[in-house]
PDB file of C-alpha atoms in Angstrom:
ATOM      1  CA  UNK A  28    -163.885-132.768 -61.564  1.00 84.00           C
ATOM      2  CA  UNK A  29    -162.060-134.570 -64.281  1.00 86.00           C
ATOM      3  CA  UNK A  30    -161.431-131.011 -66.292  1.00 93.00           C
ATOM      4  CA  UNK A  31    -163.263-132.385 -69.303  1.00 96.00           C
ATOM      5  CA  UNK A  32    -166.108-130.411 -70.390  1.00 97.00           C
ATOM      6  CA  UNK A  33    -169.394-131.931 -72.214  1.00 97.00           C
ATOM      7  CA  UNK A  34    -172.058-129.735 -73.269  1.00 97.00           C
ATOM      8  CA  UNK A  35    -175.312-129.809 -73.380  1.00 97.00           C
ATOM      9  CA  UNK A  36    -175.898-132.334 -70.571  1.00 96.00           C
ATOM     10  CA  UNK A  37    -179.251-133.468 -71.123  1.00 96.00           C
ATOM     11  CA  UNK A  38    -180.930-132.877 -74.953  1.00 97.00           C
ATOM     12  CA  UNK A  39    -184.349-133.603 -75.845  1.00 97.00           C
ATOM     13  CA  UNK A  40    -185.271-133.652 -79.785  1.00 97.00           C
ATOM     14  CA  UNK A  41    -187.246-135.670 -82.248  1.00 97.00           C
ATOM     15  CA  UNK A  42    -187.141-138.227 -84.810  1.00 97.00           C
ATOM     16  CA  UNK A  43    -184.985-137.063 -88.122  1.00 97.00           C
ATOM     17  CA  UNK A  44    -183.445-133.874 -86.698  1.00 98.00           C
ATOM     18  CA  UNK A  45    -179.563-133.028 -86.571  1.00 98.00           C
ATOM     19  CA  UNK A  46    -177.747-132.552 -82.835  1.00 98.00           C
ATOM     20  CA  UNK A  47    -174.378-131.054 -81.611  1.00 98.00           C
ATOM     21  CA  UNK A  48    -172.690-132.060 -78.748  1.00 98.00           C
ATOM     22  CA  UNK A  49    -169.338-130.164 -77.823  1.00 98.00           C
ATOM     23  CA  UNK A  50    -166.562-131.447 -75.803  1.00 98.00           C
ATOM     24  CA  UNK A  51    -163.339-129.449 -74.406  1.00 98.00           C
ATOM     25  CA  UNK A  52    -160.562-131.492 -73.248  1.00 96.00           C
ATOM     26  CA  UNK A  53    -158.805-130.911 -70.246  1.00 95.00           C
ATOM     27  CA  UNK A  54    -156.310-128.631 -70.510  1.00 93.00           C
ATOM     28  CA  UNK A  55    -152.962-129.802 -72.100  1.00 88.00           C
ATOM     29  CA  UNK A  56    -154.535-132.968 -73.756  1.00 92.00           C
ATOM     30  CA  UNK A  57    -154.251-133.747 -77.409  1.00 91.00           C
ATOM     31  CA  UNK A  58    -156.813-136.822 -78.020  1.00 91.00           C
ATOM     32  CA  UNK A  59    -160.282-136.746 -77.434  1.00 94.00           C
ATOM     33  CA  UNK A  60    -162.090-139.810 -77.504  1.00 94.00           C
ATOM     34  CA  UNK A  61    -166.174-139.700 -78.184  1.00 97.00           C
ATOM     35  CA  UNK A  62    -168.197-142.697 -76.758  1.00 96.00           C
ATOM     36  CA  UNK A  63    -171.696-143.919 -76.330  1.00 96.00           C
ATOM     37  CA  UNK A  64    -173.286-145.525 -73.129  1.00 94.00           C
ATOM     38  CA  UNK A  65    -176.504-147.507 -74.151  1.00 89.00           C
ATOM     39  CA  UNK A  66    -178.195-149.941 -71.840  1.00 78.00           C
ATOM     40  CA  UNK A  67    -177.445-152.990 -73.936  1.00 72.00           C
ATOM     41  CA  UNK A  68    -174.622-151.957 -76.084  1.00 72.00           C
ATOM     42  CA  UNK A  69    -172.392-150.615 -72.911  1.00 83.00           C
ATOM     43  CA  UNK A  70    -169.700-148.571 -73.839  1.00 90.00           C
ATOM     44  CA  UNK A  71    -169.069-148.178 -77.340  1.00 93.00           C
ATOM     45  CA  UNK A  72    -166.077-146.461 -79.111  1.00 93.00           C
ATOM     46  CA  UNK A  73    -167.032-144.251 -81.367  1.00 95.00           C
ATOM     47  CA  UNK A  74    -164.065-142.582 -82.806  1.00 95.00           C
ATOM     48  CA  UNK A  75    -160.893-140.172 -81.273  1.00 92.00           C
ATOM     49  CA  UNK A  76    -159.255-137.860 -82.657  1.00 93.00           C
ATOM     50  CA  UNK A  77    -155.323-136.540 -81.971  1.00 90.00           C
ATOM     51  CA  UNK A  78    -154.522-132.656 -82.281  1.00 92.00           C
ATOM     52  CA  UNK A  79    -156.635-132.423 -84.760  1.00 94.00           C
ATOM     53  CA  UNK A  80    -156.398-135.882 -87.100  1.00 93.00           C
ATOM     54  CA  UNK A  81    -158.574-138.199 -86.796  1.00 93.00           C
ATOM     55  CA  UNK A  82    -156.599-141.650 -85.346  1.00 89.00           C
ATOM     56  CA  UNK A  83    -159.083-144.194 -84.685  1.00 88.00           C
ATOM     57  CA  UNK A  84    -162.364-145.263 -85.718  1.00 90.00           C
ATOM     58  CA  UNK A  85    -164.744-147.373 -84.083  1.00 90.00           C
ATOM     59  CA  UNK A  86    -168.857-148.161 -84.501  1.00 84.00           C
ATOM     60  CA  UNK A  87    -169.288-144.699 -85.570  1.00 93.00           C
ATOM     61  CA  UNK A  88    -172.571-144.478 -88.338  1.00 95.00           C
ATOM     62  CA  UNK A  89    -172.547-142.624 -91.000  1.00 96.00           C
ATOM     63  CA  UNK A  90    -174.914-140.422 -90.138  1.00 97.00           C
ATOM     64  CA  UNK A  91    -172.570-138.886 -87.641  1.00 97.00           C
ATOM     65  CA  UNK A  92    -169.559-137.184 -87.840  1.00 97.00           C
ATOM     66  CA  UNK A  93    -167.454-135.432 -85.371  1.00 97.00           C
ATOM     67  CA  UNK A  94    -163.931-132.921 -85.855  1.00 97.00           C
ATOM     68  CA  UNK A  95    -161.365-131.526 -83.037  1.00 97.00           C
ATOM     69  CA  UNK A  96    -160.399-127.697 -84.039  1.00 97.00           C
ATOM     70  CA  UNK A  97    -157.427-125.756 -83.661  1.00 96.00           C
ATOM     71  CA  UNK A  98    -158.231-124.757 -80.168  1.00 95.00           C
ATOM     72  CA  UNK A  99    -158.686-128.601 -79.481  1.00 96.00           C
ATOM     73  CA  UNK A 100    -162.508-128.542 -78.389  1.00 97.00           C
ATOM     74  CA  UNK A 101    -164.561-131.171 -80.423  1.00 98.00           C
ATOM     75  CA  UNK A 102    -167.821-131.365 -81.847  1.00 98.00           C
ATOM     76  CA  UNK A 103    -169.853-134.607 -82.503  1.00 98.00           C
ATOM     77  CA  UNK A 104    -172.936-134.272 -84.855  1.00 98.00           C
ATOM     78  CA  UNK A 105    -175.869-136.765 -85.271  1.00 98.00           C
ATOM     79  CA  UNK A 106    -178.199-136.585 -87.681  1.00 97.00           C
ATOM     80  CA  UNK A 107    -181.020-138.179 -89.001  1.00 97.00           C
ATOM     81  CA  UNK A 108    -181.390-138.876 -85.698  1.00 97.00           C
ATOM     82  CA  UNK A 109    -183.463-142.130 -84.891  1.00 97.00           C
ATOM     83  CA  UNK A 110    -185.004-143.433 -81.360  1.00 96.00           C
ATOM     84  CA  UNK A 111    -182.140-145.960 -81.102  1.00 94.00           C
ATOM     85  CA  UNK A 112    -179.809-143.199 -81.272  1.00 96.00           C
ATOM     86  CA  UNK A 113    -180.657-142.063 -77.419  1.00 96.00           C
ATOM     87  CA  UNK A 114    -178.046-142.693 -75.228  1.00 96.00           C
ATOM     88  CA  UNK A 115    -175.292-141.092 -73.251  1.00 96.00           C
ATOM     89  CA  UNK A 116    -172.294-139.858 -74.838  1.00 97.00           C
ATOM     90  CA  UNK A 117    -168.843-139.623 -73.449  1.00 97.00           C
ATOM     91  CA  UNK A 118    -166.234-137.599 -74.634  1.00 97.00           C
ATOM     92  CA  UNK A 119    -162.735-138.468 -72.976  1.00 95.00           C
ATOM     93  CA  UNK A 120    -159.437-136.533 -73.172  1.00 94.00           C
ATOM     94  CA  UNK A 121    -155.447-138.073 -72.504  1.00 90.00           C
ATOM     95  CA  UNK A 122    -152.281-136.513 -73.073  1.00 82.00           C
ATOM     96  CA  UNK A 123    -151.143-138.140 -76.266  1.00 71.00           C
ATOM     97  CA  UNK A 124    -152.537-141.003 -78.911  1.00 57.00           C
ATOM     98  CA  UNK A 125    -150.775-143.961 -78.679  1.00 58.00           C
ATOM     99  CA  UNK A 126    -149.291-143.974 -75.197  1.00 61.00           C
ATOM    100  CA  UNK A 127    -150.429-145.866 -71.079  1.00 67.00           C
ATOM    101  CA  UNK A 128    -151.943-142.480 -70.643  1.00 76.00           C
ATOM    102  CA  UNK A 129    -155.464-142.957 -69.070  1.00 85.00           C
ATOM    103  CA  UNK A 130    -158.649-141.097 -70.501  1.00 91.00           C
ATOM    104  CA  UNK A 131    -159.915-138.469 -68.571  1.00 93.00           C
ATOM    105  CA  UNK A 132    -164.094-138.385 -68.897  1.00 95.00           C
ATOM    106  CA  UNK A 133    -166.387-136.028 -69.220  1.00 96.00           C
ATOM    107  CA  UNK A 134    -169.970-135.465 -67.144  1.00 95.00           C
ATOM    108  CA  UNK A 135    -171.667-137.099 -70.888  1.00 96.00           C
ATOM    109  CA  UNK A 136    -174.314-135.786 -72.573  1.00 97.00           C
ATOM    110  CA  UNK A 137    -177.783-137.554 -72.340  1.00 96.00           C
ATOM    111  CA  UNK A 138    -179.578-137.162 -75.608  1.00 97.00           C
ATOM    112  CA  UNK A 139    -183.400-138.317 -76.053  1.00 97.00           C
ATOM    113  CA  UNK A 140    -184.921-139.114 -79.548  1.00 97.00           C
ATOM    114  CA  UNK A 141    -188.694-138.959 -79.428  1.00 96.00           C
TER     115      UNK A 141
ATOM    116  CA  UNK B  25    -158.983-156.226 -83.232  1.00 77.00           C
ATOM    117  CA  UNK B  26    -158.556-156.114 -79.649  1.00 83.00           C
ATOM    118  CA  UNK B  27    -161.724-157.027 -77.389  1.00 89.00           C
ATOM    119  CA  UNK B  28    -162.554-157.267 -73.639  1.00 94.00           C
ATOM    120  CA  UNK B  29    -165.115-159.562 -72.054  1.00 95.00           C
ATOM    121  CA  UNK B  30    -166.216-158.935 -68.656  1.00 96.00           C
ATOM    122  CA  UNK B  31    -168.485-162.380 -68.110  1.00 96.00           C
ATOM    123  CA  UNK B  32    -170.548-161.338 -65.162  1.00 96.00           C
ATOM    124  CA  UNK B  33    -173.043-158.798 -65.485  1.00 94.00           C
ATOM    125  CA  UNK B  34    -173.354-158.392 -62.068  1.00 96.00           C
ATOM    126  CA  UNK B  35    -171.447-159.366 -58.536  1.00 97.00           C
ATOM    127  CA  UNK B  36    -173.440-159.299 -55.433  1.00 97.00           C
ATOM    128  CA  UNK B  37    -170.858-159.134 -52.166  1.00 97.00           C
ATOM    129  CA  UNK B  38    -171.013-158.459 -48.363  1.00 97.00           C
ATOM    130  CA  UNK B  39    -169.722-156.030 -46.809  1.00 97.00           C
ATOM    131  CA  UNK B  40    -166.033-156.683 -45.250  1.00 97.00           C
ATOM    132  CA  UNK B  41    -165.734-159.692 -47.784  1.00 97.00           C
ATOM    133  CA  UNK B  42    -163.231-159.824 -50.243  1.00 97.00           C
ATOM    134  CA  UNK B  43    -164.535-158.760 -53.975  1.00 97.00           C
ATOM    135  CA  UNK B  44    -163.188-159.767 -57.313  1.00 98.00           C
ATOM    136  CA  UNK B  45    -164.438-158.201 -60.407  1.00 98.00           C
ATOM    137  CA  UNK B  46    -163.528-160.518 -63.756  1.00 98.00           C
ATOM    138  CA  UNK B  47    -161.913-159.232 -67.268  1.00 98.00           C
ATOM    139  CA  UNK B  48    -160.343-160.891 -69.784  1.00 97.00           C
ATOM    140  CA  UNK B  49    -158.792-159.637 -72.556  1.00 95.00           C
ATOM    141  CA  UNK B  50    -157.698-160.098 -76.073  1.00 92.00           C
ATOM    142  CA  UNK B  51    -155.316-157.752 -78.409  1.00 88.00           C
ATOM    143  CA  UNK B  52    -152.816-158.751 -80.709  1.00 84.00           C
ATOM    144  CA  UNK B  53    -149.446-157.384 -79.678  1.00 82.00           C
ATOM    145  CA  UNK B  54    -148.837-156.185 -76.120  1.00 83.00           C
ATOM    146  CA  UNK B  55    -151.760-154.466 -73.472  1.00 88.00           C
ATOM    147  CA  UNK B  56    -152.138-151.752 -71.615  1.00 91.00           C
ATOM    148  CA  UNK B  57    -155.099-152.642 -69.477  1.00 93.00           C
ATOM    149  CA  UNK B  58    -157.580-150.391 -67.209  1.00 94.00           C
ATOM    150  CA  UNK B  59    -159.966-150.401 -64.933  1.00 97.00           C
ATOM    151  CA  UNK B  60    -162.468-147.625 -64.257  1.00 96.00           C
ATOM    152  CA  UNK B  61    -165.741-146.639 -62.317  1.00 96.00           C
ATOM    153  CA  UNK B  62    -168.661-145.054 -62.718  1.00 95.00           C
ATOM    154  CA  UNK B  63    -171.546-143.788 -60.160  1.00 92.00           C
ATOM    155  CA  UNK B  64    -174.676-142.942 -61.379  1.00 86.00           C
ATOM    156  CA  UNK B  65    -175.295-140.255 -63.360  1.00 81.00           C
ATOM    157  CA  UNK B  66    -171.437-139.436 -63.876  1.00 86.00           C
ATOM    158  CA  UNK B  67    -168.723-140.071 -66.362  1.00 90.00           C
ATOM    159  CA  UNK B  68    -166.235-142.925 -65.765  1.00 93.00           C
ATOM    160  CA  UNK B  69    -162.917-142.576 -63.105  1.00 94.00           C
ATOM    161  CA  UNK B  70    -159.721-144.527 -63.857  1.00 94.00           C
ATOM    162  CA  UNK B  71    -158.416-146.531 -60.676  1.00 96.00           C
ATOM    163  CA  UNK B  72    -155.701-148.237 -61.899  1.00 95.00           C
ATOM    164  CA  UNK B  73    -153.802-149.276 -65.347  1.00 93.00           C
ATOM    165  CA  UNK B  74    -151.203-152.059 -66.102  1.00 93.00           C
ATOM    166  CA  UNK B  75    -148.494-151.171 -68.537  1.00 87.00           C
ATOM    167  CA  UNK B  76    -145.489-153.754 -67.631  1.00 84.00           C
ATOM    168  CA  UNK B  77    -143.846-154.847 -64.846  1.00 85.00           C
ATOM    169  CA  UNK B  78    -145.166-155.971 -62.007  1.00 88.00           C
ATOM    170  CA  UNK B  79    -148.663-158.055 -62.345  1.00 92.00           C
ATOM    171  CA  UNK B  80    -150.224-156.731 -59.245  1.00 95.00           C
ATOM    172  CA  UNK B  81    -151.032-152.784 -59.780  1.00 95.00           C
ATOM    173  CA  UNK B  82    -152.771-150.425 -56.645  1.00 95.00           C
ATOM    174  CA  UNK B  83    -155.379-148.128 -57.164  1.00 94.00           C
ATOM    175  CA  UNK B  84    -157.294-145.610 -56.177  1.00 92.00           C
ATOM    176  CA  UNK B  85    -159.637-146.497 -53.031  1.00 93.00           C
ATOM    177  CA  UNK B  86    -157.984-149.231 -51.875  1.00 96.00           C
ATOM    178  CA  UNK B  87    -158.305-151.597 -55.145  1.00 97.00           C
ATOM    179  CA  UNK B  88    -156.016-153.379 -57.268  1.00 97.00           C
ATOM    180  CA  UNK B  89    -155.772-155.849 -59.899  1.00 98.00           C
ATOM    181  CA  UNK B  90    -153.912-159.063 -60.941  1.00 96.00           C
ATOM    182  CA  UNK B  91    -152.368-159.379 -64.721  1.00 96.00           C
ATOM    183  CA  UNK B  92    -152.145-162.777 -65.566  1.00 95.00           C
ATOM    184  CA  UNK B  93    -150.537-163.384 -69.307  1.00 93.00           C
ATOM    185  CA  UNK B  94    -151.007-166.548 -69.871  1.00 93.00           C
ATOM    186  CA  UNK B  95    -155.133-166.411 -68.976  1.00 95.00           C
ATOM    187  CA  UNK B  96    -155.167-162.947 -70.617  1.00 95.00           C
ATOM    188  CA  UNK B  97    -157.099-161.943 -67.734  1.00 97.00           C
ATOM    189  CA  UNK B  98    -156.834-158.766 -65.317  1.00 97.00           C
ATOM    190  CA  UNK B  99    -159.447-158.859 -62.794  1.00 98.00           C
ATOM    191  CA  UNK B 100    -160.064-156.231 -60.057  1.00 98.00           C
ATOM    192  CA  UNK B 101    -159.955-156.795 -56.542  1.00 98.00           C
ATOM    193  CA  UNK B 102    -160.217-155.459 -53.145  1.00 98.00           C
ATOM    194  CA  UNK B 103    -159.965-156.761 -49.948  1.00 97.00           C
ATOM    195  CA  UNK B 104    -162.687-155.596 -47.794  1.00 97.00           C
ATOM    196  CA  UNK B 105    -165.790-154.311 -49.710  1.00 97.00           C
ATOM    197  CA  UNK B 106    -167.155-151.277 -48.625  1.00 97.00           C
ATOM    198  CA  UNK B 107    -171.240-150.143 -48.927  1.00 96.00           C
ATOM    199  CA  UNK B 108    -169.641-147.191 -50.867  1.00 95.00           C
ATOM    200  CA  UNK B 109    -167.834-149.435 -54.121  1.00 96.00           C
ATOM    201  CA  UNK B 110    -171.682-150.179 -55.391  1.00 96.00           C
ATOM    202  CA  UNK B 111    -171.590-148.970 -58.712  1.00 96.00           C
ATOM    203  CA  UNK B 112    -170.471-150.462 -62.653  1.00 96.00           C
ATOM    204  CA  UNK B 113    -167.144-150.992 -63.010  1.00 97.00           C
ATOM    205  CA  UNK B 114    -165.474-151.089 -66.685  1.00 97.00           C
ATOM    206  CA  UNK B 115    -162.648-152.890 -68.299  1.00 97.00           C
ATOM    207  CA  UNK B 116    -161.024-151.306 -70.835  1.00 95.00           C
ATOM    208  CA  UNK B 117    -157.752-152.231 -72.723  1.00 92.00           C
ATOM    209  CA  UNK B 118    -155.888-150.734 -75.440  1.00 87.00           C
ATOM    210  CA  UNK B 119    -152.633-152.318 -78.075  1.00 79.00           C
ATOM    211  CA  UNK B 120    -149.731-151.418 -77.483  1.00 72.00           C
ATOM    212  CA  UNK B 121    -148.832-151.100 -80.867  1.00 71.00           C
ATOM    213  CA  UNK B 122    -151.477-151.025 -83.139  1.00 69.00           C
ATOM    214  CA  UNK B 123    -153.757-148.132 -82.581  1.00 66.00           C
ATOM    215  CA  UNK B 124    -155.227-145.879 -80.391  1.00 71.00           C
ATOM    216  CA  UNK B 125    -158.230-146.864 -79.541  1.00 81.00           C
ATOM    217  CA  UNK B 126    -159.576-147.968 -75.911  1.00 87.00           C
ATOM    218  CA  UNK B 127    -162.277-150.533 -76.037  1.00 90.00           C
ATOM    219  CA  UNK B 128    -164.234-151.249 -72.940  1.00 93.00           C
ATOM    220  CA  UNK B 129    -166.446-154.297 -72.027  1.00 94.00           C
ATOM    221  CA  UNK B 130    -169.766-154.136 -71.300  1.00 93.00           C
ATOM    222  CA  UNK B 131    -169.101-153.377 -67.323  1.00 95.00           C
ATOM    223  CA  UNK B 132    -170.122-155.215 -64.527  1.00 96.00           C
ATOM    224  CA  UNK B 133    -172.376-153.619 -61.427  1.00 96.00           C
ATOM    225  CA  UNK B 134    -170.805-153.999 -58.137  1.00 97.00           C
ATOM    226  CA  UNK B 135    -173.631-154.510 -54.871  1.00 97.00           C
ATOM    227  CA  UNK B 136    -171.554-154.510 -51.793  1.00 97.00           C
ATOM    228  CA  UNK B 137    -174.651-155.553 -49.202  1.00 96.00           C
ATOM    229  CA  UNK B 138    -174.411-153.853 -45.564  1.00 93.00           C
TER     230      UNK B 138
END
């Protein structure tokens, strides 16, 4: 158990509709990184935030958007969503921003556009 | 922008034999450099990072990896593959000084044959 907490794990929706996934960090860490798994994109950074800034932003589309709050949990929205948009998402958690400090991952949450 | 390439989609070994899993690298200043792994249906676990020092680093389940600077390369090894290490295996490296984000490559999936 990494201490990272992704929820929901598995999310089924259609075509055009808006989806939140939630992610707490383990307990301590400031960053949380959000990622998404495809088949034949791999891993793809999608943007991390650092106690409550955003630091870095990667392929993240405009149709999504994602904010860490006060208690440190994050929330990554999708909308508009599309069938290329199903994939896994990662959120990952380390102690600081810019530091060696490895990313702890979450279990992901599988989302399905139909 | 820093990148990783991880050239072989996938590495087929025998059991007992020695295993190497390629990455090279490219960032601007300085790297850290990871690896991680990742069984089905679960979020990705670090084994090992290289922040200075020495080039070879130990990890977690008996792997380790080899920096080499002046091939920008840090590929994973182990000495005796075990049925067990089958899974995908990620790359992921971040600047030193730049920013904070962690890029992966596209991972490579480990077959260790009995």
């Amino acid at each position: 158990d990494s201490g990272v907490t992704q929820t929901p794990k598995h999310l089924i929706t259609a075509t055009g509709q808006r989806v939140t996934l939630r992610c707490s960090p383990r307990s301590g860490d400031l960053s949380v990184y959000w990622y998404q798994q495809s088949l034949d994109q791999g891993l793809q950074f999608l943007i991390q935030y650092y106690n409550g800034e955003e630091r870095a932003k990667g392929n993240i589309l405009e149709r999504f958007s994602a904010q860490q709050f006060p208690d440190l949990h994050s929330e990554l929205n999708l909308s508009s969503l599309e069938l290329g948009d199903s994939a896994l998402y990662f959120c990952a958690s380390s102690v600081a921003g810019r530091s060696a400090g490895e990313l702890f991952f979450g279990e992901g949450s599988r989302l399905t556009v139909l | 922008a820093q990148s990783v390439a991880q050239p072989e989609d996938q590495v087929n070994v025998a059991e007992g034999n020695p295993l190497t899993v390629k990455c090279t690298y490219s960032v601007s200043g300085n790297p850290y450099l990871f690896w991680y792994v990742q069984y089905p249906n679960r979020g990705l676990q670090f084994l090992l990072k290289y922040i200075t020092g020495d080039n070879l680093v130990k990890g977690s389940y008996g792997f380790e990896a080899e920096f080499n600077k002046s091939q920008t390369s840090f590929h994973l090894k182990k000495p005796s593959a075990l049925v067990s290490d089958s899974a995908l295996y990620f790359c992921a490296v971040r600047d030193m000084w730049r920013d904070d984000k962690i890029i992966f490559g596209k991972g490579t999936r480990l077959h260790i044959l009995p």
